[in-house]
PDB file of C-alpha atoms and ligand atoms in Angstrom:
ATOM      1  CA  MET A  27      21.384  -8.135  11.271  1.00 88.00           C
ATOM      2  CA  LYS A  28      18.840 -10.999  10.890  1.00 92.00           C
ATOM      3  CA  GLU A  29      17.058  -9.894  14.050  1.00 94.00           C
ATOM      4  CA  ASN A  30      16.822  -6.300  12.869  1.00 97.00           C
ATOM      5  CA  PRO A  31      13.304  -5.220  11.935  1.00 98.00           C
ATOM      6  CA  ILE A  32      11.569  -5.006   8.589  1.00 98.00           C
ATOM      7  CA  GLY A  33      10.654  -1.339   7.987  1.00 98.00           C
ATOM      8  CA  ILE A  34       7.349  -0.539   6.310  1.00 98.00           C
ATOM      9  CA  PHE A  35       6.077   2.914   5.418  1.00 98.00           C
ATOM     10  CA  ASP A  36       3.031   4.437   3.800  1.00 97.00           C
ATOM     11  CA  SER A  37       1.570   7.911   3.463  1.00 95.00           C
ATOM     12  CA  GLY A  38      -0.762   6.788   6.225  1.00 94.00           C
ATOM     13  CA  ILE A  39      -2.639   3.788   7.472  1.00 93.00           C
ATOM     14  CA  GLY A  40      -3.136   2.092   4.085  1.00 94.00           C
ATOM     15  CA  GLY A  41       0.125   0.180   4.345  1.00 96.00           C
ATOM     16  CA  ILE A  42      -1.379  -1.690   7.290  1.00 95.00           C
ATOM     17  CA  THR A  43      -3.074  -3.842   4.615  1.00 93.00           C
ATOM     18  CA  ILE A  44       0.445  -4.813   3.481  1.00 96.00           C
ATOM     19  CA  TYR A  45       1.756  -5.099   7.045  1.00 97.00           C
ATOM     20  CA  LYS A  46      -0.941  -7.672   7.864  1.00 95.00           C
ATOM     21  CA  GLU A  47       0.133  -9.934   5.009  1.00 96.00           C
ATOM     22  CA  ILE A  48       3.826  -9.596   5.856  1.00 97.00           C
ATOM     23  CA  HIS A  49       3.194 -10.323   9.527  1.00 95.00           C
ATOM     24  CA  LYS A  50       1.046 -13.339   8.600  1.00 95.00           C
ATOM     25  CA  LEU A  51       3.695 -14.791   6.293  1.00 96.00           C
ATOM     26  CA  LEU A  52       6.697 -13.835   8.437  1.00 96.00           C
ATOM     27  CA  PRO A  53       5.529 -14.047  12.073  1.00 94.00           C
ATOM     28  CA  ASN A  54       9.128 -14.439  13.201  1.00 94.00           C
ATOM     29  CA  GLU A  55      10.106 -10.953  12.111  1.00 97.00           C
ATOM     30  CA  ASN A  56      10.347  -7.748  14.117  1.00 97.00           C
ATOM     31  CA  ILE A  57       8.542  -4.984  12.241  1.00 98.00           C
ATOM     32  CA  VAL A  58       8.493  -1.192  12.430  1.00 98.00           C
ATOM     33  CA  TYR A  59       5.562   0.496  10.660  1.00 98.00           C
ATOM     34  CA  LEU A  60       5.554   4.215   9.886  1.00 98.00           C
ATOM     35  CA  ALA A  61       2.397   6.103   8.837  1.00 97.00           C
ATOM     36  CA  ASP A  62       3.161   9.574   7.482  1.00 97.00           C
ATOM     37  CA  SER A  63      -0.503  10.549   7.897  1.00 94.00           C
ATOM     38  CA  LYS A  64       0.358  14.216   8.376  1.00 95.00           C
ATOM     39  CA  ASN A  65       1.393  14.403   4.726  1.00 95.00           C
ATOM     40  CA  ALA A  66      -1.369  12.208   3.263  1.00 92.00           C
ATOM     41  CA  PRO A  67      -2.625  12.087   0.624  1.00 93.00           C
ATOM     42  CA  TYR A  68       0.605  11.704  -1.371  1.00 92.00           C
ATOM     43  CA  GLY A  69      -1.459  11.111  -4.506  1.00 88.00           C
ATOM     44  CA  GLU A  70      -2.151  14.813  -4.880  1.00 86.00           C
ATOM     45  CA  LYS A  71       1.501  15.864  -4.393  1.00 92.00           C
ATOM     46  CA  SER A  72       4.266  16.484  -6.953  1.00 93.00           C
ATOM     47  CA  LYS A  73       6.852  13.797  -7.693  1.00 92.00           C
ATOM     48  CA  GLU A  74       9.517  15.929  -5.929  1.00 95.00           C
ATOM     49  CA  GLU A  75       7.443  16.129  -2.758  1.00 96.00           C
ATOM     50  CA  ILE A  76       6.718  12.395  -2.808  1.00 95.00           C
ATOM     51  CA  ILE A  77      10.470  11.699  -3.127  1.00 97.00           C
ATOM     52  CA  LYS A  78      11.191  14.110  -0.235  1.00 98.00           C
ATOM     53  CA  PHE A  79       8.666  12.382   2.071  1.00 98.00           C
ATOM     54  CA  SER A  80       9.944   8.943   1.030  1.00 98.00           C
ATOM     55  CA  ILE A  81      13.531   9.902   1.913  1.00 98.00           C
ATOM     56  CA  LYS A  82      12.414  11.173   5.324  1.00 98.00           C
ATOM     57  CA  ASN A  83      10.467   7.974   6.001  1.00 98.00           C
ATOM     58  CA  THR A  84      13.333   5.766   4.859  1.00 98.00           C
ATOM     59  CA  GLU A  85      15.844   7.644   7.036  1.00 98.00           C
ATOM     60  CA  PHE A  86      13.534   7.236  10.046  1.00 98.00           C
ATOM     61  CA  LEU A  87      13.282   3.473   9.504  1.00 98.00           C
ATOM     62  CA  LEU A  88      17.029   3.126   8.937  1.00 98.00           C
ATOM     63  CA  LYS A  89      17.636   4.890  12.265  1.00 98.00           C
ATOM     64  CA  LYS A  90      15.453   2.189  13.813  1.00 97.00           C
ATOM     65  CA  GLY A  91      17.916  -0.335  12.372  1.00 98.00           C
ATOM     66  CA  CYS A  92      15.677  -1.733   9.621  1.00 98.00           C
ATOM     67  CA  LYS A  93      17.339  -4.367   7.428  1.00 98.00           C
ATOM     68  CA  ILE A  94      14.894  -3.966   4.528  1.00 98.00           C
ATOM     69  CA  ILE A  95      12.375  -1.273   3.584  1.00 98.00           C
ATOM     70  CA  VAL A  96       8.932  -2.056   2.194  1.00 98.00           C
ATOM     71  CA  VAL A  97       7.370   0.937   0.486  1.00 98.00           C
ATOM     72  CA  ALA A  98       3.758   0.018   1.230  1.00 98.00           C
ATOM     73  CA  CYS A  99       2.376   2.864  -0.835  1.00 96.00           C
ATOM     74  CA  ASN A 100       1.750   2.669  -4.575  1.00 94.00           C
ATOM     75  CA  THR A 101       2.193   6.407  -4.996  1.00 93.00           C
ATOM     76  CA  ALA A 102       5.614   6.398  -3.311  1.00 95.00           C
ATOM     77  CA  SER A 103       6.541   3.151  -5.072  1.00 95.00           C
ATOM     78  CA  THR A 104       5.792   4.469  -8.532  1.00 90.00           C
ATOM     79  CA  ASN A 105       7.416   7.867  -7.909  1.00 92.00           C
ATOM     80  CA  ALA A 106      10.249   7.399  -5.418  1.00 95.00           C
ATOM     81  CA  VAL A 107      11.550   3.823  -5.336  1.00 96.00           C
ATOM     82  CA  LYS A 108      14.003   4.349  -8.172  1.00 95.00           C
ATOM     83  CA  TYR A 109      15.590   7.190  -6.188  1.00 96.00           C
ATOM     84  CA  LEU A 110      15.608   5.177  -2.932  1.00 98.00           C
ATOM     85  CA  ARG A 111      17.242   2.176  -4.605  1.00 98.00           C
ATOM     86  CA  GLU A 112      19.948   4.375  -6.080  1.00 97.00           C
ATOM     87  CA  ASN A 113      20.725   5.999  -2.750  1.00 97.00           C
ATOM     88  CA  TYR A 114      20.352   3.355  -0.042  1.00 98.00           C
ATOM     89  CA  SER A 115      22.081   0.014   0.233  1.00 96.00           C
ATOM     90  CA  VAL A 116      19.344  -1.934   2.054  1.00 97.00           C
ATOM     91  CA  PRO A 117      16.891  -3.865  -0.146  1.00 98.00           C
ATOM     92  CA  ILE A 118      13.864  -1.746  -1.057  1.00 98.00           C
ATOM     93  CA  ILE A 119      10.601  -3.551  -1.902  1.00 98.00           C
ATOM     94  CA  ARG A 120       7.903  -1.719  -3.794  1.00 96.00           C
ATOM     95  CA  VAL A 121       4.211  -2.378  -4.259  1.00 94.00           C
ATOM     96  CA  GLN A 122       2.726  -2.585  -7.700  1.00 90.00           C
ATOM     97  CA  PRO A 123      -0.887  -2.639  -8.858  1.00 93.00           C
ATOM     98  CA  ALA A 124      -1.862  -6.172  -9.930  1.00 94.00           C
ATOM     99  CA  ILE A 125      -2.444  -5.255 -13.575  1.00 95.00           C
ATOM    100  CA  LYS A 126      -0.603  -8.299 -14.891  1.00 94.00           C
ATOM    101  CA  PRO A 127      -2.792 -11.021 -13.270  1.00 95.00           C
ATOM    102  CA  ALA A 128      -5.924  -9.008 -14.071  1.00 97.00           C
ATOM    103  CA  ALA A 129      -4.963  -8.669 -17.744  1.00 96.00           C
ATOM    104  CA  LEU A 130      -3.922 -12.320 -18.033  1.00 96.00           C
ATOM    105  CA  ASN A 131      -7.173 -13.639 -16.575  1.00 97.00           C
ATOM    106  CA  SER A 132      -9.749 -11.191 -17.910  1.00 97.00           C
ATOM    107  CA  LYS A 133     -12.405 -12.830 -20.084  1.00 97.00           C
ATOM    108  CA  THR A 134     -14.132  -9.581 -21.025  1.00 98.00           C
ATOM    109  CA  LYS A 135     -10.719  -8.103 -21.916  1.00 97.00           C
ATOM    110  CA  THR A 136     -11.721  -5.109 -19.820  1.00 98.00           C
ATOM    111  CA  VAL A 137     -10.240  -4.362 -16.412  1.00 97.00           C
ATOM    112  CA  GLY A 138     -10.624  -1.420 -14.088  1.00 97.00           C
ATOM    113  CA  ILE A 139      -7.936   0.181 -11.965  1.00 97.00           C
ATOM    114  CA  LEU A 140      -8.713   2.480  -9.081  1.00 97.00           C
ATOM    115  CA  ALA A 141      -5.660   4.386  -7.824  1.00 95.00           C
ATOM    116  CA  THR A 142      -4.414   7.821  -6.846  1.00 92.00           C
ATOM    117  CA  LYS A 143      -3.606  10.473  -9.406  1.00 91.00           C
ATOM    118  CA  GLY A 144       0.111  10.154  -8.505  1.00 88.00           C
ATOM    119  CA  THR A 145       0.068   6.447  -9.363  1.00 91.00           C
ATOM    120  CA  LEU A 146      -2.066   6.643 -12.497  1.00 93.00           C
ATOM    121  CA  LYS A 147       0.064   9.433 -13.951  1.00 90.00           C
ATOM    122  CA  SER A 148       3.372   7.682 -13.219  1.00 88.00           C
ATOM    123  CA  ASP A 149       5.739   6.326 -15.880  1.00 87.00           C
ATOM    124  CA  LEU A 150       5.883   2.999 -14.064  1.00 86.00           C
ATOM    125  CA  LEU A 151       2.144   2.429 -14.365  1.00 88.00           C
ATOM    126  CA  PHE A 152       2.246   3.372 -18.036  1.00 90.00           C
ATOM    127  CA  GLU A 153       5.130   0.930 -18.639  1.00 90.00           C
ATOM    128  CA  THR A 154       3.355  -1.869 -16.710  1.00 89.00           C
ATOM    129  CA  SER A 155       0.186  -1.431 -18.775  1.00 90.00           C
ATOM    130  CA  GLN A 156       2.216  -1.368 -22.001  1.00 91.00           C
ATOM    131  CA  LYS A 157       4.061  -4.526 -21.033  1.00 92.00           C
ATOM    132  CA  PHE A 158       1.299  -6.669 -19.564  1.00 92.00           C
ATOM    133  CA  ALA A 159      -2.020  -5.342 -20.808  1.00 92.00           C
ATOM    134  CA  GLN A 160      -1.668  -5.291 -24.581  1.00 92.00           C
ATOM    135  CA  GLY A 161      -5.086  -5.817 -26.171  1.00 94.00           C
ATOM    136  CA  ILE A 162      -6.831  -5.181 -22.845  1.00 96.00           C
ATOM    137  CA  ASN A 163      -9.050  -2.185 -22.241  1.00 96.00           C
ATOM    138  CA  VAL A 164      -7.689  -0.762 -18.971  1.00 96.00           C
ATOM    139  CA  ILE A 165     -10.137   1.703 -17.469  1.00 96.00           C
ATOM    140  CA  GLU A 166      -8.313   4.033 -15.113  1.00 96.00           C
ATOM    141  CA  GLN A 167     -10.124   5.914 -12.385  1.00 97.00           C
ATOM    142  CA  ILE A 168      -8.582   8.327  -9.898  1.00 96.00           C
ATOM    143  CA  GLY A 169      -9.986   7.619  -6.445  1.00 96.00           C
ATOM    144  CA  GLU A 170     -10.005  11.283  -5.512  1.00 95.00           C
ATOM    145  CA  GLY A 171     -11.009  11.820  -1.899  1.00 96.00           C
ATOM    146  CA  LEU A 172     -10.923   8.162  -0.838  1.00 96.00           C
ATOM    147  CA  VAL A 173      -7.567   8.282   0.998  1.00 93.00           C
ATOM    148  CA  SER A 174      -8.604  11.419   2.924  1.00 92.00           C
ATOM    149  CA  LEU A 175     -11.882   9.805   4.005  1.00 95.00           C
ATOM    150  CA  ILE A 176     -10.080   6.643   5.163  1.00 93.00           C
ATOM    151  CA  GLU A 177      -7.442   8.716   6.982  1.00 89.00           C
ATOM    152  CA  SER A 178     -10.192  10.560   8.823  1.00 90.00           C
ATOM    153  CA  GLY A 179     -11.957   7.353   9.849  1.00 90.00           C
ATOM    154  CA  LYS A 180     -14.929   7.827   7.478  1.00 94.00           C
ATOM    155  CA  ILE A 181     -14.875   4.438   5.770  1.00 93.00           C
ATOM    156  CA  HIS A 182     -18.559   3.785   6.358  1.00 94.00           C
ATOM    157  CA  SER A 183     -19.850   7.277   5.573  1.00 96.00           C
ATOM    158  CA  SER A 184     -22.450   8.149   2.935  1.00 97.00           C
ATOM    159  CA  GLU A 185     -19.784  10.368   1.336  1.00 97.00           C
ATOM    160  CA  MET A 186     -17.668   7.248   0.793  1.00 98.00           C
ATOM    161  CA  THR A 187     -20.561   5.232  -0.646  1.00 97.00           C
ATOM    162  CA  ASN A 188     -21.427   8.024  -3.077  1.00 97.00           C
ATOM    163  CA  LEU A 189     -17.841   8.345  -4.278  1.00 98.00           C
ATOM    164  CA  LEU A 190     -17.481   4.587  -4.766  1.00 98.00           C
ATOM    165  CA  TYR A 191     -20.645   4.388  -6.894  1.00 97.00           C
ATOM    166  CA  LYS A 192     -19.490   7.391  -8.909  1.00 98.00           C
ATOM    167  CA  TYR A 193     -16.091   5.805  -9.618  1.00 98.00           C
ATOM    168  CA  LEU A 194     -17.226   2.214 -10.210  1.00 98.00           C
ATOM    169  CA  GLN A 195     -20.461   2.529 -12.174  1.00 97.00           C
ATOM    170  CA  PRO A 196     -18.701   3.670 -15.402  1.00 97.00           C
ATOM    171  CA  MET A 197     -16.370   0.665 -15.125  1.00 97.00           C
ATOM    172  CA  LEU A 198     -19.314  -1.692 -14.597  1.00 97.00           C
ATOM    173  CA  ASP A 199     -21.055  -0.164 -17.616  1.00 97.00           C
ATOM    174  CA  LYS A 200     -18.007  -1.122 -19.679  1.00 97.00           C
ATOM    175  CA  ASN A 201     -18.183  -4.717 -18.401  1.00 97.00           C
ATOM    176  CA  ILE A 202     -14.984  -5.049 -16.347  1.00 98.00           C
ATOM    177  CA  ASP A 203     -14.407  -8.475 -14.810  1.00 98.00           C
ATOM    178  CA  PHE A 204     -11.384  -7.439 -12.695  1.00 98.00           C
ATOM    179  CA  LEU A 205     -10.975  -4.449 -10.438  1.00 98.00           C
ATOM    180  CA  VAL A 206      -7.363  -3.687  -9.512  1.00 97.00           C
ATOM    181  CA  LEU A 207      -6.838  -1.736  -6.298  1.00 97.00           C
ATOM    182  CA  GLY A 208      -3.794   0.430  -7.011  1.00 95.00           C
ATOM    183  CA  CYS A 209      -3.625   2.051  -3.590  1.00 95.00           C
ATOM    184  CA  THR A 210      -2.836   0.282  -0.339  1.00 95.00           C
ATOM    185  CA  HIS A 211      -5.600   2.172   1.470  1.00 95.00           C
ATOM    186  CA  TYR A 212      -8.324   0.675  -0.724  1.00 97.00           C
ATOM    187  CA  PRO A 213      -8.362  -2.942   0.582  1.00 96.00           C
ATOM    188  CA  PHE A 214     -10.072  -1.505   3.682  1.00 94.00           C
ATOM    189  CA  LEU A 215     -13.003  -0.820   1.330  1.00 97.00           C
ATOM    190  CA  ILE A 216     -13.296  -4.377  -0.039  1.00 96.00           C
ATOM    191  CA  PRO A 217     -16.565  -5.264   1.783  1.00 95.00           C
ATOM    192  CA  GLN A 218     -18.237  -2.149   0.329  1.00 96.00           C
ATOM    193  CA  LEU A 219     -16.639  -2.623  -3.076  1.00 97.00           C
ATOM    194  CA  LYS A 220     -17.922  -6.186  -3.258  1.00 97.00           C
ATOM    195  CA  LYS A 221     -21.466  -5.006  -2.643  1.00 96.00           C
ATOM    196  CA  ILE A 222     -21.168  -2.537  -5.516  1.00 97.00           C
ATOM    197  CA  VAL A 223     -19.373  -4.643  -8.131  1.00 97.00           C
ATOM    198  CA  GLY A 224     -21.058  -7.985  -7.344  1.00 95.00           C
ATOM    199  CA  GLU A 225     -19.697 -11.494  -7.733  1.00 93.00           C
ATOM    200  CA  LYS A 226     -18.779 -11.317 -11.405  1.00 93.00           C
ATOM    201  CA  VAL A 227     -15.939  -8.870 -10.749  1.00 98.00           C
ATOM    202  CA  THR A 228     -12.774 -10.105  -9.042  1.00 98.00           C
ATOM    203  CA  ILE A 229     -11.066  -7.547  -6.821  1.00 98.00           C
ATOM    204  CA  LEU A 230      -7.265  -7.737  -6.732  1.00 97.00           C
ATOM    205  CA  ASP A 231      -4.910  -6.084  -4.284  1.00 96.00           C
ATOM    206  CA  SER A 232      -1.167  -6.534  -3.883  1.00 93.00           C
ATOM    207  CA  GLY A 233      -0.777  -7.503  -0.208  1.00 95.00           C
ATOM    208  CA  LYS A 234      -0.018 -11.214  -0.571  1.00 95.00           C
ATOM    209  CA  ALA A 235       2.327 -10.721  -3.534  1.00 95.00           C
ATOM    210  CA  ILE A 236       4.352  -8.105  -1.646  1.00 97.00           C
ATOM    211  CA  ALA A 237       4.612 -10.320   1.432  1.00 97.00           C
ATOM    212  CA  LYS A 238       5.921 -13.185  -0.737  1.00 97.00           C
ATOM    213  CA  GLN A 239       8.372 -10.880  -2.471  1.00 97.00           C
ATOM    214  CA  THR A 240       9.634  -9.623   0.914  1.00 98.00           C
ATOM    215  CA  LYS A 241      10.222 -13.216   2.021  1.00 98.00           C
ATOM    216  CA  VAL A 242      12.064 -14.109  -1.206  1.00 98.00           C
ATOM    217  CA  ILE A 243      14.402 -11.123  -0.859  1.00 98.00           C
ATOM    218  CA  LEU A 244      15.093 -11.802   2.832  1.00 98.00           C
ATOM    219  CA  GLU A 245      15.941 -15.412   1.939  1.00 97.00           C
ATOM    220  CA  GLN A 246      18.177 -14.353  -0.921  1.00 97.00           C
ATOM    221  CA  GLU A 247      20.024 -11.864   1.282  1.00 97.00           C
ATOM    222  CA  ASN A 248      20.255 -14.359   4.143  1.00 97.00           C
ATOM    223  CA  LEU A 249      18.327 -11.974   6.369  1.00 97.00           C
ATOM    224  CA  LEU A 250      15.411 -14.125   7.565  1.00 96.00           C
ATOM    225  CA  ASN A 251      15.002 -13.981  11.329  1.00 96.00           C
ATOM    226  CA  ASN A 252      15.212 -17.474  12.838  1.00 88.00           C
ATOM    227  CA  SER A 253      15.487 -16.413  16.471  1.00 87.00           C
ATOM    228  CA  SER A 254      12.805 -17.549  18.890  1.00 83.00           C
ATOM    229  CA  ALA A 255      13.017 -14.362  20.972  1.00 85.00           C
ATOM    230  CA  LYS A 256       9.775 -12.432  21.485  1.00 84.00           C
ATOM    231  CA  LYS A 257       9.007 -10.305  18.431  1.00 86.00           C
ATOM    232  CA  MET A 258       8.501  -6.552  18.481  1.00 94.00           C
ATOM    233  CA  GLN A 259       5.806  -4.884  16.350  1.00 96.00           C
ATOM    234  CA  SER A 260       6.022  -1.072  16.485  1.00 97.00           C
ATOM    235  CA  PHE A 261       3.614   1.378  14.875  1.00 97.00           C
ATOM    236  CA  TYR A 262       4.396   5.078  14.516  1.00 98.00           C
ATOM    237  CA  VAL A 263       2.093   7.757  13.162  1.00 97.00           C
ATOM    238  CA  ASN A 264       2.426  11.553  13.023  1.00 96.00           C
ATOM    239  CA  LYS A 265      -1.300  12.476  13.050  1.00 94.00           C
ATOM    240  CA  HIS A 266      -4.503  11.069  14.588  1.00 91.00           C
ATOM    241  CA  PRO A 267      -3.009   8.024  16.369  1.00 94.00           C
ATOM    242  CA  GLU A 268      -6.545   7.015  17.437  1.00 94.00           C
ATOM    243  CA  ILE A 269      -7.487   6.182  13.845  1.00 91.00           C
ATOM    244  CA  LEU A 270      -4.507   3.881  13.331  1.00 93.00           C
ATOM    245  CA  GLN A 271      -5.232   2.448  16.786  1.00 94.00           C
ATOM    246  CA  ASN A 272      -8.773   1.524  15.698  1.00 90.00           C
ATOM    247  CA  PHE A 273      -7.432  -0.403  12.723  1.00 88.00           C
ATOM    248  CA  LEU A 274      -4.847  -2.161  14.892  1.00 92.00           C
ATOM    249  CA  ASP A 275      -7.490  -3.101  17.483  1.00 90.00           C
ATOM    250  CA  ASP A 276      -9.523  -4.714  14.713  1.00 84.00           C
ATOM    251  CA  PHE A 277      -6.959  -7.404  14.159  1.00 80.00           C
ATOM    252  CA  HIS A 278      -4.708  -7.593  17.219  1.00 82.00           C
ATOM    253  CA  LYS A 279      -5.435  -6.323  20.703  1.00 82.00           C
ATOM    254  CA  GLY A 280      -2.294  -5.039  22.355  1.00 88.00           C
ATOM    255  CA  PHE A 281      -0.619  -3.353  19.378  1.00 93.00           C
ATOM    256  CA  ILE A 282      -0.089   0.330  20.159  1.00 95.00           C
ATOM    257  CA  ALA A 283      -0.068   3.283  17.721  1.00 95.00           C
ATOM    258  CA  GLU A 284       2.593   5.712  18.939  1.00 96.00           C
ATOM    259  CA  LYS A 285       2.289   9.395  18.080  1.00 96.00           C
ATOM    260  CA  LEU A 286       5.429  10.934  16.581  1.00 94.00           C
ATOM    261  CA  ASN A 287       6.405  14.541  16.045  1.00 91.00           C
ATOM    262  CA  PHE A 288       7.763  13.946  12.608  1.00 84.00           C
TER     263      PHE A 288
HETATM  264  N1  DGL B  10      -1.565   4.160   0.343  1.00 81.07           N
HETATM  265  C1  DGL B  10      -1.157   5.118  -0.649  1.00 81.07           C
HETATM  266  C2  DGL B  10      -1.019   4.414  -1.999  1.00 81.07           C
HETATM  267  O1  DGL B  10      -0.937   3.209  -2.035  1.00 81.07           O
HETATM  268  C3  DGL B  10      -2.046   6.296  -0.629  1.00 81.07           C
HETATM  269  C4  DGL B  10      -1.529   7.424  -1.419  1.00 81.07           C
HETATM  270  C5  DGL B  10      -1.911   8.765  -0.952  1.00 81.07           C
HETATM  271  O2  DGL B  10      -1.537   9.125   0.158  1.00 81.07           O
HETATM  272  O3  DGL B  10      -2.535   9.469  -1.743  1.00 81.07           O
HETATM  273  O4  DGL B  10      -0.945   5.005  -3.026  1.00 81.07           O
END
């Protein structure tokens, strides 16, 4: 079981930002990544649909023998993880927007969160804000259109720049000092975001925290892979494999995006 892979899924290529951190922290692990790009964006779908896609993704990864599932999608984490945990026996890790560290460290007592509609409207996000951000002005902004642009390879388009200014300027006007990225696709935008928000605003994403959490759970369950055999990294996607391939090429030549009919 220890040599079985870690399974990671997202509504698309965003979870690659989580994959990178997991792979960096746990280079000894086999990993299977699944991008359900055909059904992205999840953020615009109903809770029932998000649960249905999450079940399908989980079943796929379990068939690949995965020993743990990382839901590398905030929208699926906030809407479907409860169901997955109740119905599958493998450990299920979820991502969570970094509201707590932002709220704890904010000097202006004003933080911004950019996420999908599905995440911002979820009970889990509401509960997290209630629990950790008392007395903090949390400015929520739906990043409508951002996931679709990233999924179609238009990260550096003028359309993207215009949307980012539109979403961030009102937060800057209210003097945020932290910007929480509540969607795993958004860390791909960090260079552009930095140019817009400047040095006074700290941008937080959840990649490193999720990688650490994955390691802790594997240790607890005695599932860490100690074998020195060559490690397998597999990437599956059900739409536009060339876009995922571009992202993979950016950080590791030789990783292949495989097209799935799924
Ligand atoms: N990466 C997903 C997330 O973290 C994107 C959601 C979507 O497909 O709308 O929420």
